Short mmCIF file of C-alpha atoms in Angstrom, two decimals:
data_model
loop_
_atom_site.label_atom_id
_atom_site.label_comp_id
_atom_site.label_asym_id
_atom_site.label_seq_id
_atom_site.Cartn_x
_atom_site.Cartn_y
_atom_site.Cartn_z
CA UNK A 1273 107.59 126.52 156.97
CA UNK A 1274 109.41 123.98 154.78
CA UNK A 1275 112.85 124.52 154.00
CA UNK A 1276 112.65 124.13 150.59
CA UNK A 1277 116.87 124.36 150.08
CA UNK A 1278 117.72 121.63 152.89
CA UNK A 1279 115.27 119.15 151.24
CA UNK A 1280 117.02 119.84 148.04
CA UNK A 1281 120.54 119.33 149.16
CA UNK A 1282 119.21 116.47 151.06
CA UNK A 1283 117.57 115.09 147.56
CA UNK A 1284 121.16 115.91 145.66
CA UNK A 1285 123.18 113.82 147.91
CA UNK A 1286 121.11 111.19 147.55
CA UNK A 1287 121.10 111.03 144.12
CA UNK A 1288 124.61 110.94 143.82
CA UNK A 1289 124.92 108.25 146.29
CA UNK A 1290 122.54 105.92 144.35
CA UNK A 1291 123.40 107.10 140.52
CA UNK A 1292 127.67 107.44 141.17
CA UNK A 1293 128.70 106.71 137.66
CA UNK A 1294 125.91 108.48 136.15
CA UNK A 1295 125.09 111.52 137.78
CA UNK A 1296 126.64 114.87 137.01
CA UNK A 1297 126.32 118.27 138.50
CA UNK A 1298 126.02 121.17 136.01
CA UNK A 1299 125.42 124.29 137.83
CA UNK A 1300 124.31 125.25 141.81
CA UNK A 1301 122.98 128.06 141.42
CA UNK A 1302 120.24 127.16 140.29
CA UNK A 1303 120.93 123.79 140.95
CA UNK A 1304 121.40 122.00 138.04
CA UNK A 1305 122.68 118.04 137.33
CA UNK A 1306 122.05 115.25 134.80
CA UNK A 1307 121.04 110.98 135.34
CA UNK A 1308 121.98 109.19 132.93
CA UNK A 1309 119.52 106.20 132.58
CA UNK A 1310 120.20 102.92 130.31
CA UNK A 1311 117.62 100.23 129.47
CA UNK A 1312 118.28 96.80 130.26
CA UNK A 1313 120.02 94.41 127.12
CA UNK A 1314 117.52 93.64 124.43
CA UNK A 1315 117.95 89.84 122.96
CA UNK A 1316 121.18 90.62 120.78
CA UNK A 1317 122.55 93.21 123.09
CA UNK A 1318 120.81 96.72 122.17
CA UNK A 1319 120.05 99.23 124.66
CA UNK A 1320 118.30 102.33 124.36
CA UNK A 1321 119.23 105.54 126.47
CA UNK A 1322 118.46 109.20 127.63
CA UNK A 1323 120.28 111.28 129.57
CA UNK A 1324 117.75 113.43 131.71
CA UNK A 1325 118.59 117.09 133.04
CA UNK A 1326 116.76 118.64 135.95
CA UNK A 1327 116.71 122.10 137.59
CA UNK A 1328 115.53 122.37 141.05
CA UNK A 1329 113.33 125.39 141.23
CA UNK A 1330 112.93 127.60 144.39
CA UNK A 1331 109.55 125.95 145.56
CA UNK A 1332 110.42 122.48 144.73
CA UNK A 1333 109.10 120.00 146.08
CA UNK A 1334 106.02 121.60 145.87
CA UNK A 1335 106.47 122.51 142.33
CA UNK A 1336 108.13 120.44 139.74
CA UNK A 1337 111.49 120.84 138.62
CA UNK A 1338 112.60 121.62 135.31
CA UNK A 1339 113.39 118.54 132.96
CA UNK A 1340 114.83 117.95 129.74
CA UNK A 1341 116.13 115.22 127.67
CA UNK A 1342 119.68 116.43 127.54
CA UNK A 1343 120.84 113.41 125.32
CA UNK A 1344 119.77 110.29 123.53
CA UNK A 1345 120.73 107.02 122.23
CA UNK A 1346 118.23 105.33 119.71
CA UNK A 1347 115.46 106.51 120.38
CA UNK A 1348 113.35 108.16 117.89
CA UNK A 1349 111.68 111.20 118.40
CA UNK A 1350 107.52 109.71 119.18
CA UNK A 1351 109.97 107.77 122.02
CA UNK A 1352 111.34 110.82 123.47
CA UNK A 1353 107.40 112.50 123.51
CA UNK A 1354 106.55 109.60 125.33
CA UNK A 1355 109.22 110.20 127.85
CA UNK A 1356 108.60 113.88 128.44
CA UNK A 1357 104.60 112.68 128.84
CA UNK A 1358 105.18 110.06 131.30
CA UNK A 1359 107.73 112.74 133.36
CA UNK A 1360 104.82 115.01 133.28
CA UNK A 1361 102.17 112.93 134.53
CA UNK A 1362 104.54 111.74 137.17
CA UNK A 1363 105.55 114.99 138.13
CA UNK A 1364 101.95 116.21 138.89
CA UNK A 1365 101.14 113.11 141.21
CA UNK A 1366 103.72 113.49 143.00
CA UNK A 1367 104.02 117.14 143.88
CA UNK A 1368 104.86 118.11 147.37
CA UNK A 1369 107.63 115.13 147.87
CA UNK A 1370 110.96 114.89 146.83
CA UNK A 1371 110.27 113.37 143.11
CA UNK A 1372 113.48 112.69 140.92
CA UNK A 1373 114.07 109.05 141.83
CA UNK A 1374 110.74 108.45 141.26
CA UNK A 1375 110.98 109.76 137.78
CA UNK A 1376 114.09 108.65 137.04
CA UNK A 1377 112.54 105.10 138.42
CA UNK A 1378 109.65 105.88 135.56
CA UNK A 1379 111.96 106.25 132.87
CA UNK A 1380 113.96 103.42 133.33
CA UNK A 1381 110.66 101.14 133.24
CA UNK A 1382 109.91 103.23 130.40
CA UNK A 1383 113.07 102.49 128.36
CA UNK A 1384 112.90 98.47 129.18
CA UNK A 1385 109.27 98.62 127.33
CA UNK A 1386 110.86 100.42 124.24
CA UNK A 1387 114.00 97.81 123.95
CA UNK A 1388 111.32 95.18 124.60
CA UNK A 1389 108.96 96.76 121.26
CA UNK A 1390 111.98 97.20 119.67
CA UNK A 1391 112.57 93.05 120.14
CA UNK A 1392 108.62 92.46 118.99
CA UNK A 1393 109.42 94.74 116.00
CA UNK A 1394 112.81 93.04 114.74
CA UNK A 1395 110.36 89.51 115.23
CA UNK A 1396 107.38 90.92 113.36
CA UNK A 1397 109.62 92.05 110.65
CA UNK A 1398 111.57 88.54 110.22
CA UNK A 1399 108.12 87.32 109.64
CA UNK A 1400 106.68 89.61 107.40
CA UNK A 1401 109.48 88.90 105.24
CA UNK A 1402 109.29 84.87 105.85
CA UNK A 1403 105.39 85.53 104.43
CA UNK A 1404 106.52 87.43 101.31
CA UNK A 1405 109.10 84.79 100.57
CA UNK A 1406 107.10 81.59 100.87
CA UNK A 1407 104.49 83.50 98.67
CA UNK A 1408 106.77 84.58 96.40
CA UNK A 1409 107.59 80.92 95.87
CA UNK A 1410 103.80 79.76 95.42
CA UNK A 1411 103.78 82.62 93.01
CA UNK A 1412 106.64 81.03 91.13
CA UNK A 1413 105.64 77.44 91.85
CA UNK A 1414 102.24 77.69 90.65
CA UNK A 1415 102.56 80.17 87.73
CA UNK A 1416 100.43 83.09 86.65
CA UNK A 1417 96.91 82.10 87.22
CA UNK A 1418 95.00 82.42 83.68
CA UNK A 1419 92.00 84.42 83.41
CA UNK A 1420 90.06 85.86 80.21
CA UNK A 1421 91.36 89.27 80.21
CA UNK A 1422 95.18 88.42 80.50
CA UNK A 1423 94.52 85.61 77.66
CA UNK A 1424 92.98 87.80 75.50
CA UNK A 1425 96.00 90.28 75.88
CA UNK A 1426 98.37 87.56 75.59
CA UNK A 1427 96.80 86.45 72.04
CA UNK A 1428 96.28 89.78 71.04
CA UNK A 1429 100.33 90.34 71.46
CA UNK A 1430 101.10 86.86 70.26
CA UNK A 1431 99.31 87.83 67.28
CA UNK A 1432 100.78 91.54 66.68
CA UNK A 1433 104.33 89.47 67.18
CA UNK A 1434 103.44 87.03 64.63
CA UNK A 1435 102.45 89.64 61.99
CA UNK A 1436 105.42 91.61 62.78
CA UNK A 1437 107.54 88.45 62.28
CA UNK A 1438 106.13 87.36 58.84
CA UNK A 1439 106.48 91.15 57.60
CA UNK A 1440 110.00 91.20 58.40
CA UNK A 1441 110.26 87.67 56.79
CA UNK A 1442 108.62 88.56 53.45
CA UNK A 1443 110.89 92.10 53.39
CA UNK A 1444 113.70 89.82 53.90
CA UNK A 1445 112.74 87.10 50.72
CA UNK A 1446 111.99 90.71 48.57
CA UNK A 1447 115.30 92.31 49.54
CA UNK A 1448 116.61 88.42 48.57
CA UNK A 1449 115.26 88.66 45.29
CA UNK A 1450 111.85 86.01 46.06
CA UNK A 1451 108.59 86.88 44.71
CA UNK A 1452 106.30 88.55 46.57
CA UNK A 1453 103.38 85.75 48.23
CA UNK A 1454 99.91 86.77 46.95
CA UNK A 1455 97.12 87.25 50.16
CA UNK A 1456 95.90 83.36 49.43
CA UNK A 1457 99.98 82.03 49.31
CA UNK A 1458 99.89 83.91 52.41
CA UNK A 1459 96.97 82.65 53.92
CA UNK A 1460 97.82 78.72 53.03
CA UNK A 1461 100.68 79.34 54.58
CA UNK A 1462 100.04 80.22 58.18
CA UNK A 1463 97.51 76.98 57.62
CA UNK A 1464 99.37 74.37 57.16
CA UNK A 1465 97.91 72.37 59.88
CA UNK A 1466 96.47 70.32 57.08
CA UNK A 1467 99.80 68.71 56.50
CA UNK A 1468 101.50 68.09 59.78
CA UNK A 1469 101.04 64.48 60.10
CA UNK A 1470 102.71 64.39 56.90
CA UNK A 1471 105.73 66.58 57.90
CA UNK A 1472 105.77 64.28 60.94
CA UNK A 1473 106.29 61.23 59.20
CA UNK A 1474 108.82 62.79 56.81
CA UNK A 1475 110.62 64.18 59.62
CA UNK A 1476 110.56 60.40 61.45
CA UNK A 1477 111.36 58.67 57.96
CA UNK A 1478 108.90 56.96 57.81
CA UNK A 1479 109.90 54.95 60.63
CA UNK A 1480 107.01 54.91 62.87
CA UNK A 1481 107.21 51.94 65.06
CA UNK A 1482 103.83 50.00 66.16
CA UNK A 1483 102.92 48.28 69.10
CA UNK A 1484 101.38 44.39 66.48
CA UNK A 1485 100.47 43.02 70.29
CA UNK A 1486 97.49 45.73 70.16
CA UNK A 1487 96.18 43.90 67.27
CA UNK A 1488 94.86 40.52 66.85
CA UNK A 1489 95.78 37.85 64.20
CA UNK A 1490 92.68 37.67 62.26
CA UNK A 1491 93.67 33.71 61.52
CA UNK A 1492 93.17 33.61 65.92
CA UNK A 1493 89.78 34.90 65.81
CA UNK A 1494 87.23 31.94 66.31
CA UNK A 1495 84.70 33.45 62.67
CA UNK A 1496 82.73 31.19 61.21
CA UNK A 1497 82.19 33.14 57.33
CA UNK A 1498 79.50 30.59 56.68
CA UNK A 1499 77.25 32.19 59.03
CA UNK A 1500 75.26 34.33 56.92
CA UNK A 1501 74.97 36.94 59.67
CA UNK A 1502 78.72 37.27 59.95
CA UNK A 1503 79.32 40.99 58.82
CA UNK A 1504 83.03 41.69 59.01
CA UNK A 1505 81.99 45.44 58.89
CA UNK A 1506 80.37 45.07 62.16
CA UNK A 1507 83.20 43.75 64.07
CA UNK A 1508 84.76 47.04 63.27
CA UNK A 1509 81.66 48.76 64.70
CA UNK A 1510 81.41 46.29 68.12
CA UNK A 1511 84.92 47.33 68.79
CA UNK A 1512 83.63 51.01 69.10
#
């Protein structure tokens, strides 16, 4: 008949010996005590941790003990589902042995792979946000790409701009005492394009320099005007 007590005393003693600065007795009847179990440093330091309660009841080992996650240190709660699965499953194949270490032993491997998706997170994160700022800058590099629907809404605004602008303008030369432009004044106007190159060479004074190397002396050109097929016209038209 197994003596179901002296394996459990046996088990507690244990414990203690190999978790000293982490185990803690709550109660002994029933028997009652935490583990404390850290994960290993992450990269920059982090650790995750749970502090795991058991309760010995009377038929353990051959049933499970009672467990709970008594206490916690960043982890989130799909982390601490994970851990009460995996004591579970551990629980059940081990049945009929002495079992904490063993899950204790589980969690701890358990907690290593969090601090270690924790590390693959933090990475993926650094370069998802490397992506969005290199295409932000090809965004801003190369400009909004031009299509025919944002054109067309871009001249359609342009041109709901420029109407507001010239009513404002002609309210402003009424209020000012100007006559009002008739629909043809108005019309000339906004077509001016007629007289730019004019404008331009007010604007320059008339100072437009020229490049005389482009052009050739006419006295330098080897023309014989005797030749009655010599058609100054048509030296115009070669050039072309």
């Amino acid at each position: 008949m197994t003596d179901y007590a002296e394996e459990q005393r046996n088990e507690l003693e244990a414990m203690e010996s190999i978790y000293p600065d982490s185990f803690t007795v709550l109660s002994e009847d029933p028997t009652s005590f935490t583990i404390t179990v850290t994960s290993d440093a992450g990269e920059n330091g982090e650790t995750v941790e749970a502090t795991l309660k058991f309760t010995y009841v009377g038929k353990y080992p051959d049933e499970p003990p009672l467990w709970e996650i008594h206490s916690q240190e960043n982890l989130d709660d799909s982390d601490m589902e994970d851990i009460i699965t995996l004591l579970q499953q551990q629980a059940e194949e081990n049945l009929g042995m002495v079992m904490i270490f063993t899950l204790v032993t589980a969690v701890q491997d358990k907690l290593n792979e969090i601090v270690d998706v924790m590390k693959n997170r933090r990475e993926e994160e650094k370069r998802r946000k490397e992506r969005e700022a290199e295409e932000a800058e090809k965004v801003e590099f190369q400009g909004t790409v031009v299509t025919i629907e944002n054109f067309l809404a871009w001249k359609a605004k342009f041109e709901l701009d420029m109407a507001e602008l010239r009513r404002k303008k002609q309210k402003e030369e009424e209020q000012a005492g100007k006559p009002k432009l008739t629909g043809k004044q108005l019309f000339e106007r906004d077509h001016n394009l007629d007289t730019s190159d004019i404008q331009f060479l007010e604007d320059a004074g008339n100072s437009v320099e020229v490049d005389e190397s482009l052009f050739q002396d006419i006295e330098d050109l080897d023309l014989d005007e005797d030749d009655p097929t010599f058609d100054p016209l048509e030296m115009g038209s070669d050039e072309d």
